[in-house]
Short mmCIF file of C-alpha atoms (C1' of nucleotides) in Angstrom, two decimals:
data_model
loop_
_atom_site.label_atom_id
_atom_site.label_comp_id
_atom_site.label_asym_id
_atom_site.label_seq_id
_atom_site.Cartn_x
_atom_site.Cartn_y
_atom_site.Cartn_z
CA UNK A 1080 73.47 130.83 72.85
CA UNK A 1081 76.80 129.96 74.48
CA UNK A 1082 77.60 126.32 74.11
CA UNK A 1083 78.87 124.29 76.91
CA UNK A 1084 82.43 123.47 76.46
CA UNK A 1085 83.34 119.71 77.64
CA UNK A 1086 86.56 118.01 78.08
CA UNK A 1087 86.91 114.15 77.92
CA UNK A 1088 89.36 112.29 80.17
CA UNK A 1089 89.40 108.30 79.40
CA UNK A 1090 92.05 106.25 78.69
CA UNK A 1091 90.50 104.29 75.91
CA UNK A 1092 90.78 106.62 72.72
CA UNK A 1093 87.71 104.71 71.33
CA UNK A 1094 85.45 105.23 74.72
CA UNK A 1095 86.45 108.94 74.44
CA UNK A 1096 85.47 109.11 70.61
CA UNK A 1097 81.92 107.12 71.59
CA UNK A 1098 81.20 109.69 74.12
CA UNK A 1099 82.17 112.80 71.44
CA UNK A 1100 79.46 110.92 68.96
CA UNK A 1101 76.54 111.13 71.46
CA UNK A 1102 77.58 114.60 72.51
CA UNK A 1103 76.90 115.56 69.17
CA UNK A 1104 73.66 114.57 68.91
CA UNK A 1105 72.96 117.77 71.21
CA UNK A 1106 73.65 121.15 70.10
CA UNK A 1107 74.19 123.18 73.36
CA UNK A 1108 77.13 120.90 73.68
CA UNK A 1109 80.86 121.16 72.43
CA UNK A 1110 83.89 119.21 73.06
CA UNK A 1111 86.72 121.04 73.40
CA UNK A 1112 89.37 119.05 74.59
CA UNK A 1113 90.16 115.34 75.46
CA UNK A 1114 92.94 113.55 77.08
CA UNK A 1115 94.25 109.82 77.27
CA UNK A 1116 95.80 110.00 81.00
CA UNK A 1117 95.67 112.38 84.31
CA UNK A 1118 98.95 114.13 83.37
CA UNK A 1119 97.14 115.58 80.03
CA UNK A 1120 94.22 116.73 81.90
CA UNK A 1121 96.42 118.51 84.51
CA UNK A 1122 98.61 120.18 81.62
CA UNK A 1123 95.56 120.73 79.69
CA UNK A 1124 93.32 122.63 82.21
CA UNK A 1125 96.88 124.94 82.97
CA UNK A 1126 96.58 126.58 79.93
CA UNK A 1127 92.69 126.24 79.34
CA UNK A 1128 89.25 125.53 80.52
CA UNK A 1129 85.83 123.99 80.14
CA UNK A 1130 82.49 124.28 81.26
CA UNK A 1131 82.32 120.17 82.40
CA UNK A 1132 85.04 117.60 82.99
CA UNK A 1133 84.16 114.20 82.02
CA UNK A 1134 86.79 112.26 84.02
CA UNK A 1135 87.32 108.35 83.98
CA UNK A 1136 88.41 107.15 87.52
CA UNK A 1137 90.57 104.10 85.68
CA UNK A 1138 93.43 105.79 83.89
CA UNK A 1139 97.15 104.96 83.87
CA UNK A 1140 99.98 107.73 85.19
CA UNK A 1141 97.58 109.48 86.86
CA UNK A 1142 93.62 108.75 87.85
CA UNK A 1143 90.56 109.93 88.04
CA UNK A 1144 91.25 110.70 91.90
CA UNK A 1145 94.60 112.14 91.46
CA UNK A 1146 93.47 114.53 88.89
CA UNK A 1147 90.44 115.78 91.25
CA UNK A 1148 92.93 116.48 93.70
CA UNK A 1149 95.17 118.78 90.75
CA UNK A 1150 92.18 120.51 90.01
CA UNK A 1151 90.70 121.06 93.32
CA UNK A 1152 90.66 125.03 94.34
CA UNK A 1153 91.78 125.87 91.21
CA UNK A 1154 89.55 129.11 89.90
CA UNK A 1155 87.55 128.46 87.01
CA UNK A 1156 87.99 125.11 87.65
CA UNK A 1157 85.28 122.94 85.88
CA UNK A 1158 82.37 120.63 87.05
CA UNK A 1159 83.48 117.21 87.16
CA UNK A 1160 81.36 114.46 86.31
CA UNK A 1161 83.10 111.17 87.27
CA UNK A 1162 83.11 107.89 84.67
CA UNK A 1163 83.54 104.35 86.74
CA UNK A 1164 83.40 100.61 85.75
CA UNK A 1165 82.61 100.42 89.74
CA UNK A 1166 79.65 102.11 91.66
CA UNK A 1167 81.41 101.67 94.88
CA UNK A 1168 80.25 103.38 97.77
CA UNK A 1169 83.06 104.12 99.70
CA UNK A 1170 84.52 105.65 96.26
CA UNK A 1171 81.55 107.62 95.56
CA UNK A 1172 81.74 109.55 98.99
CA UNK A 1173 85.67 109.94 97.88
CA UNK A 1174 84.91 111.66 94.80
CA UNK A 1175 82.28 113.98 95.98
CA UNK A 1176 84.25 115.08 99.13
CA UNK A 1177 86.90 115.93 96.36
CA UNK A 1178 84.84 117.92 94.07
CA UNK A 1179 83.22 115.82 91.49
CA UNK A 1180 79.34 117.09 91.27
CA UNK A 1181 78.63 113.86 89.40
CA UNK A 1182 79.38 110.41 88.90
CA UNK A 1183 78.36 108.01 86.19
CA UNK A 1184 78.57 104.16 86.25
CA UNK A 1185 79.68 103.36 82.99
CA UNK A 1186 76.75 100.71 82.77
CA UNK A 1187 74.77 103.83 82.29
CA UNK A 1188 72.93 104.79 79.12
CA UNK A 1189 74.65 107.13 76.92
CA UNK A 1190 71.87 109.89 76.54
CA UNK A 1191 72.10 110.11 80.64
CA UNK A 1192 75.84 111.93 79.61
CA UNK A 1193 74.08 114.88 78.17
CA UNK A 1194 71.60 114.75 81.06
CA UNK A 1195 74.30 114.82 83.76
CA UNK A 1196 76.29 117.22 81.86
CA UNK A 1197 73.07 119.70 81.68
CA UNK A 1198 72.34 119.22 85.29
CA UNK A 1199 75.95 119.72 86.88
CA UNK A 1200 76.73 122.66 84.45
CA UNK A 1201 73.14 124.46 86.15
CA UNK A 1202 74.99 123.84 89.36
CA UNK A 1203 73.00 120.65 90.72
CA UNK A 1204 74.65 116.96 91.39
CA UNK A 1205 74.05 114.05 88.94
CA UNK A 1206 73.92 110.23 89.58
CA UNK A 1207 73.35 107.51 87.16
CA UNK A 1208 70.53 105.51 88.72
CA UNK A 1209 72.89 102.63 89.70
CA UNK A 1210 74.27 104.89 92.05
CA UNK A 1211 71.32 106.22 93.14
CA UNK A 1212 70.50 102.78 94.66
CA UNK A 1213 73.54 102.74 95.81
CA UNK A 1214 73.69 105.90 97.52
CA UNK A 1215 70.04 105.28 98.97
CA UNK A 1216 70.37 101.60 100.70
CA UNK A 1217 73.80 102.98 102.16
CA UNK A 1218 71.77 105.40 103.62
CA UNK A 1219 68.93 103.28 104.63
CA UNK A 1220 71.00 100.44 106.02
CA UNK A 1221 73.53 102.47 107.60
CA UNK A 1222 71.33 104.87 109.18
CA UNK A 1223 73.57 106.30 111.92
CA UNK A 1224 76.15 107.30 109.20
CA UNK A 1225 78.94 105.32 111.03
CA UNK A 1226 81.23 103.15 108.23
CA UNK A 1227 80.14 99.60 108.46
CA UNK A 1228 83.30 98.92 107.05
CA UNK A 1229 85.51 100.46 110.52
CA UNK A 1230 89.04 100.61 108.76
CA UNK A 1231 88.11 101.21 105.21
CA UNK A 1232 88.98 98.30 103.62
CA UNK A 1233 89.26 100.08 100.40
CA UNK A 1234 89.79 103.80 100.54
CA UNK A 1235 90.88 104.83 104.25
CA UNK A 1236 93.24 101.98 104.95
CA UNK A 1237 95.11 103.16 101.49
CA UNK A 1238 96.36 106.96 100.75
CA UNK A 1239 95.74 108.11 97.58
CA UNK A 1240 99.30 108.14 97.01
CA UNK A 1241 100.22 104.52 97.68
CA UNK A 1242 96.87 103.63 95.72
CA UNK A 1243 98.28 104.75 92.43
CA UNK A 1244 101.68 102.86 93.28
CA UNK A 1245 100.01 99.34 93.97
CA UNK A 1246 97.97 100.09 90.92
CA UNK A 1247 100.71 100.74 89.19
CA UNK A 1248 102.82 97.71 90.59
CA UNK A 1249 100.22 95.70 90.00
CA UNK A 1250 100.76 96.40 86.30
CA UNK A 1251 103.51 94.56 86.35
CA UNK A 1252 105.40 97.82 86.31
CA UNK A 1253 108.80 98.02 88.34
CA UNK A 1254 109.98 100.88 90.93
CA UNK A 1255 111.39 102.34 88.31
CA UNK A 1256 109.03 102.62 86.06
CA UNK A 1257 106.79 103.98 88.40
CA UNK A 1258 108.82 106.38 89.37
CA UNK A 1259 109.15 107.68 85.94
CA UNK A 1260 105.15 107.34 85.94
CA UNK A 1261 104.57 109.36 88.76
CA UNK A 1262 107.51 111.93 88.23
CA UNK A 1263 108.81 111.11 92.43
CA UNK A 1264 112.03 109.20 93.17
CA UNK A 1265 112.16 105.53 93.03
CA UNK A 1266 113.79 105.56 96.85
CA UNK A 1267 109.95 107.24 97.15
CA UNK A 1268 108.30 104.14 95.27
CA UNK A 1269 110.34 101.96 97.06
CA UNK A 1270 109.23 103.70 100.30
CA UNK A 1271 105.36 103.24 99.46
CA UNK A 1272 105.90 99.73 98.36
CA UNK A 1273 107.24 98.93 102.23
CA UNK A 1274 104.74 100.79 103.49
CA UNK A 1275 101.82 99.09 101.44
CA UNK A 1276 103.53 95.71 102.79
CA UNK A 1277 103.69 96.49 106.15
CA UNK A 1278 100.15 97.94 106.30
CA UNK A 1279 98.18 95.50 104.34
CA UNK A 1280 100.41 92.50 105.83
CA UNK A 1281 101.65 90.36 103.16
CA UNK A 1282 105.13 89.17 101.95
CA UNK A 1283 105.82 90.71 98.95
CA UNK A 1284 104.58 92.14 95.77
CA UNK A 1285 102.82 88.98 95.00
CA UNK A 1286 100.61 89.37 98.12
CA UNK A 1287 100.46 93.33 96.90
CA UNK A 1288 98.96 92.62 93.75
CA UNK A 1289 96.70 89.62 94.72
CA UNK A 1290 95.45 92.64 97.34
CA UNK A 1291 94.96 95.31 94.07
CA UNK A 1292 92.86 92.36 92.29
CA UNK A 1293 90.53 91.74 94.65
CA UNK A 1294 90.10 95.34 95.41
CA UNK A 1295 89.42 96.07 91.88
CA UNK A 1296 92.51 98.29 92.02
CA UNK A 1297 94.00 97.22 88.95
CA UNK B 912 71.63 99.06 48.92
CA UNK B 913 71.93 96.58 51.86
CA UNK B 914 73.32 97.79 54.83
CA UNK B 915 75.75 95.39 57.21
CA UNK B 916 73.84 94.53 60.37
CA UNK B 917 75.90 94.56 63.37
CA UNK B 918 75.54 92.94 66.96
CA UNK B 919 77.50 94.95 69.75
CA UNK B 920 78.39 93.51 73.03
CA UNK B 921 80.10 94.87 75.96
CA UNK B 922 79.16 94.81 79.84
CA UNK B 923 79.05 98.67 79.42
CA UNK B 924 76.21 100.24 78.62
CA UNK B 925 77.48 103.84 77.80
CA UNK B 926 80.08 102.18 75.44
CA UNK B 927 77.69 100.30 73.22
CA UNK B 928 75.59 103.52 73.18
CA UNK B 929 79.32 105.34 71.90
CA UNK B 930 79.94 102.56 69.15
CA UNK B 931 76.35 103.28 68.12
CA UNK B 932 76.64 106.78 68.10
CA UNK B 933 79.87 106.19 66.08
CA UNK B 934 77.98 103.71 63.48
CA UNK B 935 75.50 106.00 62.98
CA UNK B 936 77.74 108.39 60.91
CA UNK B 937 77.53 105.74 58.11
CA UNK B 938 74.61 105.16 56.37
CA UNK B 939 75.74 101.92 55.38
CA UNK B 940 75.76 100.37 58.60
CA UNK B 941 72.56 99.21 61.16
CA UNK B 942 73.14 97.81 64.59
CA UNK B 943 70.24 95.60 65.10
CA UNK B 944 71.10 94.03 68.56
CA UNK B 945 73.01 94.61 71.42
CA UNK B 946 74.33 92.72 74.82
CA UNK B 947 75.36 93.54 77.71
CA UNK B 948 77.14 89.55 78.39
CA UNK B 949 77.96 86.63 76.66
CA UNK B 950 74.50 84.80 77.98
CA UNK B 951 72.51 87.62 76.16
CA UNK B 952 74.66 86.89 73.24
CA UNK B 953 74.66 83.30 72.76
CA UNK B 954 70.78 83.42 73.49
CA UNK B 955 70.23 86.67 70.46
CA UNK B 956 72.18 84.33 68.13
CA UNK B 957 69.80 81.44 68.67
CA UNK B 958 66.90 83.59 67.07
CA UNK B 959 68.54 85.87 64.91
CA UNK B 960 71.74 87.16 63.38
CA UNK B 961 73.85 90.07 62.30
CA UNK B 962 76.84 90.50 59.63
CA UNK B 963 78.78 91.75 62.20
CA UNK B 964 79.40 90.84 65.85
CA UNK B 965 81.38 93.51 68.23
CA UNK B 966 82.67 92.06 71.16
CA UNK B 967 83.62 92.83 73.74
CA UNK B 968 86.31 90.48 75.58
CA UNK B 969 86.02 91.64 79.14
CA UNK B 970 82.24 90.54 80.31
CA UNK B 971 80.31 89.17 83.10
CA UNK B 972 78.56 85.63 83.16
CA UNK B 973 80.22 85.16 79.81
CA UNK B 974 83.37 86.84 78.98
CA UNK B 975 84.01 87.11 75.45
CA UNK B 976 86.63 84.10 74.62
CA UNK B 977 82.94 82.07 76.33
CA UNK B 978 80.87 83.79 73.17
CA UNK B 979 83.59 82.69 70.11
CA UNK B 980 83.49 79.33 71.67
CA UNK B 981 79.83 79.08 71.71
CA UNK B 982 78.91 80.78 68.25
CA UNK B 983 82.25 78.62 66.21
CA UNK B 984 81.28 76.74 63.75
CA UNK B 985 77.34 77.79 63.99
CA UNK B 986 76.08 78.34 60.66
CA UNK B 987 75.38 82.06 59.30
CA UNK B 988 77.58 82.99 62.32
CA UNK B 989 78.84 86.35 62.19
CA UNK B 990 82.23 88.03 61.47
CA UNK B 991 83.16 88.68 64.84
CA UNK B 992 84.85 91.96 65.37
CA UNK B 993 87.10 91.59 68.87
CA UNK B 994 87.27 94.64 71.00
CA UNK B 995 89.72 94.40 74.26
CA UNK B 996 91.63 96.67 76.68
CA UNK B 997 94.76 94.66 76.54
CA UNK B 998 96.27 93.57 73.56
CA UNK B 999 98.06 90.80 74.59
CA UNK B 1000 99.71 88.50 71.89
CA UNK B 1001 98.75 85.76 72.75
CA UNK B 1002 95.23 86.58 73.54
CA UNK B 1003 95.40 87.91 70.04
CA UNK B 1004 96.83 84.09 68.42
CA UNK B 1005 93.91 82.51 70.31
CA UNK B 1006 90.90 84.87 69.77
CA UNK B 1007 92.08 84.42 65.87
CA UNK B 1008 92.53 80.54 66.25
CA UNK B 1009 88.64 80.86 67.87
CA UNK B 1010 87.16 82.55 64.79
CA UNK B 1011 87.54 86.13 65.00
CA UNK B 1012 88.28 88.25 62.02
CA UNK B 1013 89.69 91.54 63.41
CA UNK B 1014 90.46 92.45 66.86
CA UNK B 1015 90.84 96.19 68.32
CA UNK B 1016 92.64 97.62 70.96
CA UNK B 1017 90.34 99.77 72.88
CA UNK B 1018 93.04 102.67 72.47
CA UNK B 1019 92.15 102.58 68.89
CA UNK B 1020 90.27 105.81 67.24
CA UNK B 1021 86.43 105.35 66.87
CA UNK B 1022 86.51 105.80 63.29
CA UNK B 1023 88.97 102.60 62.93
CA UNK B 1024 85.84 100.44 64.02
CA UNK B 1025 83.58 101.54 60.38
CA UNK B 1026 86.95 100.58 58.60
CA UNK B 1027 86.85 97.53 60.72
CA UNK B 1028 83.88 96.45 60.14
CA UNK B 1029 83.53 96.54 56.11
CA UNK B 1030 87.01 95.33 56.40
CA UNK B 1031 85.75 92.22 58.14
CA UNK B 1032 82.61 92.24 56.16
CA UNK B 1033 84.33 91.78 52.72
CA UNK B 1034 86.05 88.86 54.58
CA UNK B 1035 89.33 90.25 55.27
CA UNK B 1036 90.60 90.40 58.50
CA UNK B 1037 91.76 93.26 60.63
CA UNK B 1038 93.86 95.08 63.16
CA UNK B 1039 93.85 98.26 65.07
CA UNK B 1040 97.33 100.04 64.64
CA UNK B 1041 98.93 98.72 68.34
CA UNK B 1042 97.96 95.08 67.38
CA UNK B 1043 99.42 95.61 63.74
CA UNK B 1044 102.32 96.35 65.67
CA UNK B 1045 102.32 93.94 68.36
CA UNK B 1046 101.91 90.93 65.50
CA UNK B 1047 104.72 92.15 63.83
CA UNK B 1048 106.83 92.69 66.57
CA UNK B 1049 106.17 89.06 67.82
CA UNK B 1050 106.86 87.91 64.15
CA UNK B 1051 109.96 89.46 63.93
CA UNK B 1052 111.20 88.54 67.69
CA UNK B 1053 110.92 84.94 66.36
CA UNK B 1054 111.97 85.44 62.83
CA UNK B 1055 112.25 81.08 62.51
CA UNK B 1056 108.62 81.32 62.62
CA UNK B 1057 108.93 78.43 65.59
CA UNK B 1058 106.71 79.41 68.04
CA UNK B 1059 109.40 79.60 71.28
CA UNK B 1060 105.85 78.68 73.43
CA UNK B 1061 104.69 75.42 71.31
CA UNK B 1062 101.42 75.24 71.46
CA UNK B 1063 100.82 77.84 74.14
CA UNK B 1064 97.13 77.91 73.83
CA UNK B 1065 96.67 80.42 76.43
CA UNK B 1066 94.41 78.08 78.46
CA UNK B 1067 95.87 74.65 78.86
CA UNK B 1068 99.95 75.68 78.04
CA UNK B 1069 101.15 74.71 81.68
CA UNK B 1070 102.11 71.71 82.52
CA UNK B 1071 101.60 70.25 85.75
CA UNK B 1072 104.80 71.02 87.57
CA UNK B 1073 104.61 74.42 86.20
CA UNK B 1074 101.17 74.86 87.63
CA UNK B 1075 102.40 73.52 90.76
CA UNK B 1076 105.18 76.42 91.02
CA UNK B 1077 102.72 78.47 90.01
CA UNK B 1078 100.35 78.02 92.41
CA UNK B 1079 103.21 78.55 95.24
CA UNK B 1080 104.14 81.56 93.55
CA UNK B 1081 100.96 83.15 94.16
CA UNK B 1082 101.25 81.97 97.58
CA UNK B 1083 103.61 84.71 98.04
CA UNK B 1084 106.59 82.05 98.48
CA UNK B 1085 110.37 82.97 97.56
CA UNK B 1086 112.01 80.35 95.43
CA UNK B 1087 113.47 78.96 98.29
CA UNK B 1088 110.13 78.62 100.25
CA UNK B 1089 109.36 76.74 97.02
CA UNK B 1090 112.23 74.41 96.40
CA UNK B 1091 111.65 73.59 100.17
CA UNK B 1092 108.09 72.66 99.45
CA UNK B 1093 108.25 70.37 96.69
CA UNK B 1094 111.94 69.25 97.47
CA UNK B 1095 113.27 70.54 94.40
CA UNK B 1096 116.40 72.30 94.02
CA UNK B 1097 115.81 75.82 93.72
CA UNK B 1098 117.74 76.32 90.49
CA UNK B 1099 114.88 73.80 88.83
CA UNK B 1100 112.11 76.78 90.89
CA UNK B 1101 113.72 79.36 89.29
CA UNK B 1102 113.55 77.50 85.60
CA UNK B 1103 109.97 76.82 86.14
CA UNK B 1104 109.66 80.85 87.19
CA UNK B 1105 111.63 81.67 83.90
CA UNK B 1106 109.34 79.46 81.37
CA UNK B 1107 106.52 80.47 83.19
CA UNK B 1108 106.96 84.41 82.50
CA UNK B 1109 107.89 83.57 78.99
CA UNK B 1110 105.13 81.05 78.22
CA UNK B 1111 102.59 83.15 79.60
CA UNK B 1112 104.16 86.61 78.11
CA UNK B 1113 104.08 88.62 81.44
CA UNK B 1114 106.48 90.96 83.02
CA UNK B 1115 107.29 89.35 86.41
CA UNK B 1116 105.64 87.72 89.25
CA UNK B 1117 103.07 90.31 89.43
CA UNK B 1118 102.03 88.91 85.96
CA UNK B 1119 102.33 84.84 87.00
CA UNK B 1120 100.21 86.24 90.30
CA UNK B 1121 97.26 87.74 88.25
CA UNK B 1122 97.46 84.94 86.12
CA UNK B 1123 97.07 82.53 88.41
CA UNK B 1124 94.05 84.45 89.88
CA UNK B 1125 91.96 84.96 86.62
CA UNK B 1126 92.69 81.24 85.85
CA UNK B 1127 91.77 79.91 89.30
CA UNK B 1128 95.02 78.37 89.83
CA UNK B 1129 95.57 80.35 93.92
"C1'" DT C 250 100.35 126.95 117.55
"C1'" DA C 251 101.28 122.37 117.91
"C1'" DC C 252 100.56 117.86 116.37
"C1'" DA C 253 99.36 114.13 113.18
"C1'" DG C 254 99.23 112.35 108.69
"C1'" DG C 255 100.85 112.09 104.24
"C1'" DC C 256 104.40 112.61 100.59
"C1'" DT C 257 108.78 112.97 99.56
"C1'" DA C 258 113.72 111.37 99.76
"C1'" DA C 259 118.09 109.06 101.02
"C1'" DC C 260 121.47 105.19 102.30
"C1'" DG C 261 123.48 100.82 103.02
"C1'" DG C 262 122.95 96.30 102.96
"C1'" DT C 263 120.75 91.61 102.03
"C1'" DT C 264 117.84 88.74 99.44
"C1'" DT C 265 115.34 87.55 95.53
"C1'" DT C 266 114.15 87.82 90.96
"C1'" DC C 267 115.29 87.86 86.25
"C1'" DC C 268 117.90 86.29 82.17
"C1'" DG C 269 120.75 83.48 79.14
"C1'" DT C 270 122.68 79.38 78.32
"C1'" DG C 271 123.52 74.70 78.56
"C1'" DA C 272 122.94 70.00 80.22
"C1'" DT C 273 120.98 65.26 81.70
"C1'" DA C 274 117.37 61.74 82.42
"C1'" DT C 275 113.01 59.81 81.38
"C1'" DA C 276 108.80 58.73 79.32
"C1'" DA C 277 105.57 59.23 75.71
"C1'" DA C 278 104.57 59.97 70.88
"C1'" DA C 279 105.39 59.88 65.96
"C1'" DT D 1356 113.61 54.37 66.78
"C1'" DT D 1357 114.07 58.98 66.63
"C1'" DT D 1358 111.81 62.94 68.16
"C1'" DT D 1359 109.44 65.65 71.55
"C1'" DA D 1360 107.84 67.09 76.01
"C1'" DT D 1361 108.71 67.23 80.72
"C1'" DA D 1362 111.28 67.71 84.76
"C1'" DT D 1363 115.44 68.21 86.71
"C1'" DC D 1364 119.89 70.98 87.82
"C1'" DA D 1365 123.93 74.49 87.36
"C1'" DC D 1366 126.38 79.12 86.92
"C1'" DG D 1367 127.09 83.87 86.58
"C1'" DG D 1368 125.76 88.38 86.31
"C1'" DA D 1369 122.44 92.26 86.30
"C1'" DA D 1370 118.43 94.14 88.06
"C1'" DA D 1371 114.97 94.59 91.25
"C1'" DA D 1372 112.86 93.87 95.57
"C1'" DC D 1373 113.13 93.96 100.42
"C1'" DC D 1374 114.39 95.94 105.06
"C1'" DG D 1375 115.36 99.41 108.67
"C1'" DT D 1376 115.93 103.87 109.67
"C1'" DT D 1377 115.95 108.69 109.36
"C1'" DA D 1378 114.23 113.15 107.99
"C1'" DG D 1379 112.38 117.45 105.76
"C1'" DC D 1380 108.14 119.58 104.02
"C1'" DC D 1381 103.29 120.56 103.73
"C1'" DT D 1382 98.50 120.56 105.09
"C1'" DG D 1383 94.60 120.15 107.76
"C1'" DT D 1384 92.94 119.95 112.34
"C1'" DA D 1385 92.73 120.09 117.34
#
DNA sequence: TACAGGCTAACGGTTTTCCGTGATATAAAA
DNA sequence: TTTTATATCACGGAAAACCGTTAGCCTGTA
């Protein structure tokens, strides 16, 4: 029988190698790639492929969302099951609207991975039960489907783009590193950066990364 | 033969459940408890014990800097083992100073944590290859051996003054804002800025700003 | 097709931060 | 009493952040 042929995206080398050890446990399952940052993934899937993409959100040069976006359209793209520290709502509808047909809460259980994996690769949509809930009292408190939240405090008051700069400004990185980071011009960073303090109306990056902390962008 | 009983804590579930699957490789290791915070840690202690503890640093209720506080000095404590996204140096100084034995950079490879771990258990101590290097690179940035931050103990290093500046700082004022404030000149605000980013080994502001957030000073 | 939103980029100029280095005064501790 | 810690201030130069403005390109949608 044909195996099914995972990748591993997750910035800590020791998370990735935890993940590999329960995957072995089942023998319909094979690793065949892993990567440490969203740059990796998008070189890696340019040259190859896999059945399932297990894809942490949290990840330095590029993230979890950015690498969705890569992948998206792409033929023989994979199913992406998403890894997250946070079960946020507003993040979950992000990442299914961008292709992900799962997405895992890392306070999960580990044996749930080879369930989720099982289920996205038949074609259905996985969520660890934490999302569940989640997914079912938005639902059932929000019933007419309008955001409680009108300007998206988190996701639609952001792009995706000036996301990954206050993330990465709030790493204490400068334009130009980020700029490096992200492969764009630093007049570009420096562009976002005005942008991001003009829109979410503070003084400077202080106020920026005060914002990133308490948005659990960092 | 006796195997080494080990205690793993981290607030996610999925990761414990990796180290586990990791352990299980080598028969001469047992995990016989696991936590998912510091409470559950402390209270496991109380009625049992392990060899080995794993722990996590980042945690709810309890973080993990809590835990070392709480089990030092308890008899048949454990070797603690500390595991940590960011391997700052002088997180490193004071998780040593608290008791730990070995601390690991979660970029680390999972096999380094079974070397860790009998490393620890014959009572040496160790370090995953980034802190190696972060140690020495400390050492040999202050070759005297004089600690350039006294007794920068990570908590209580900042004096008053400097927690007043601080404090502004993450108020999103300028140095001049400052100086204003406290009727200081703003040279002295900019001294205070300077010790501050060395004392407490960050980057820049954005680094004083989170700082001053995890530490309650805003 | 036309329009809006998002990403990219540039330029010139001002302000602020960052860094090293050195110095003085004072009060507490060894 | 000598040492140490704290708080104060100064200068000069490099780097980075901040500000306004403009503009081309692409994509999805009305």
């Amino acid at each position: 029988m044909k195996k099914i042929n995972i990748h591993i995206a997750d910035d800590h080398k020791i998370m990735i190698d935890g993940i590999k050890a329960v995957l072995k446990t089942d023998s319909s399952i094979q690793v065949v790639g892993e990567s440490l940052n969203g740059i990796q993934v998008i070189d890696w899937y340019k040259t190859n492929t896999s059945d399932v993409l297990i894809l942490d959100i949290n990840m330095p040069e590029l993230d979890g969302l950015d690498v969705l976006r890569g992948l998206k359209g792409k033929k023989r793209s994979p199913k992406i099951i998403v890894l997250s520290s946070y079960d946020d709502i507003k993040l979950i509808r992000e990442v299914l609207k961008m292709g992900a047909s799962g997405f895992l809460a890392k306070n999960c259980a580990g044996e749930s991975i080879i369930e989720a994996i099982k289920t996205v690769f038949s074609g259905e949509q996985y969520f660890s039960e934490s999302v569940k809930k989640r997914i079912y009292s938005d639902f059932t408190g929000q019933p007419s489907g309008v955001d409680v939240v009108p300007e998206g405090t988190f996701y639609n008051e952001l792009t995706n783009r000036e996301t990954d700069v206050l993330r990465l400004i709030a790493n204490e990185m400068s334009s130009k590193a980020i700029a490096l980071a992200l492969s764009i011009s630093v007049n570009t960073v420096e562009t976002h950066r005005k942008n991001l303090i003009k829109k979410l109306n503070v003084k400077n990056v202080v106020g920026l990364a005060l914002y990133a902390v308490k948005h659990n962008i960092v």
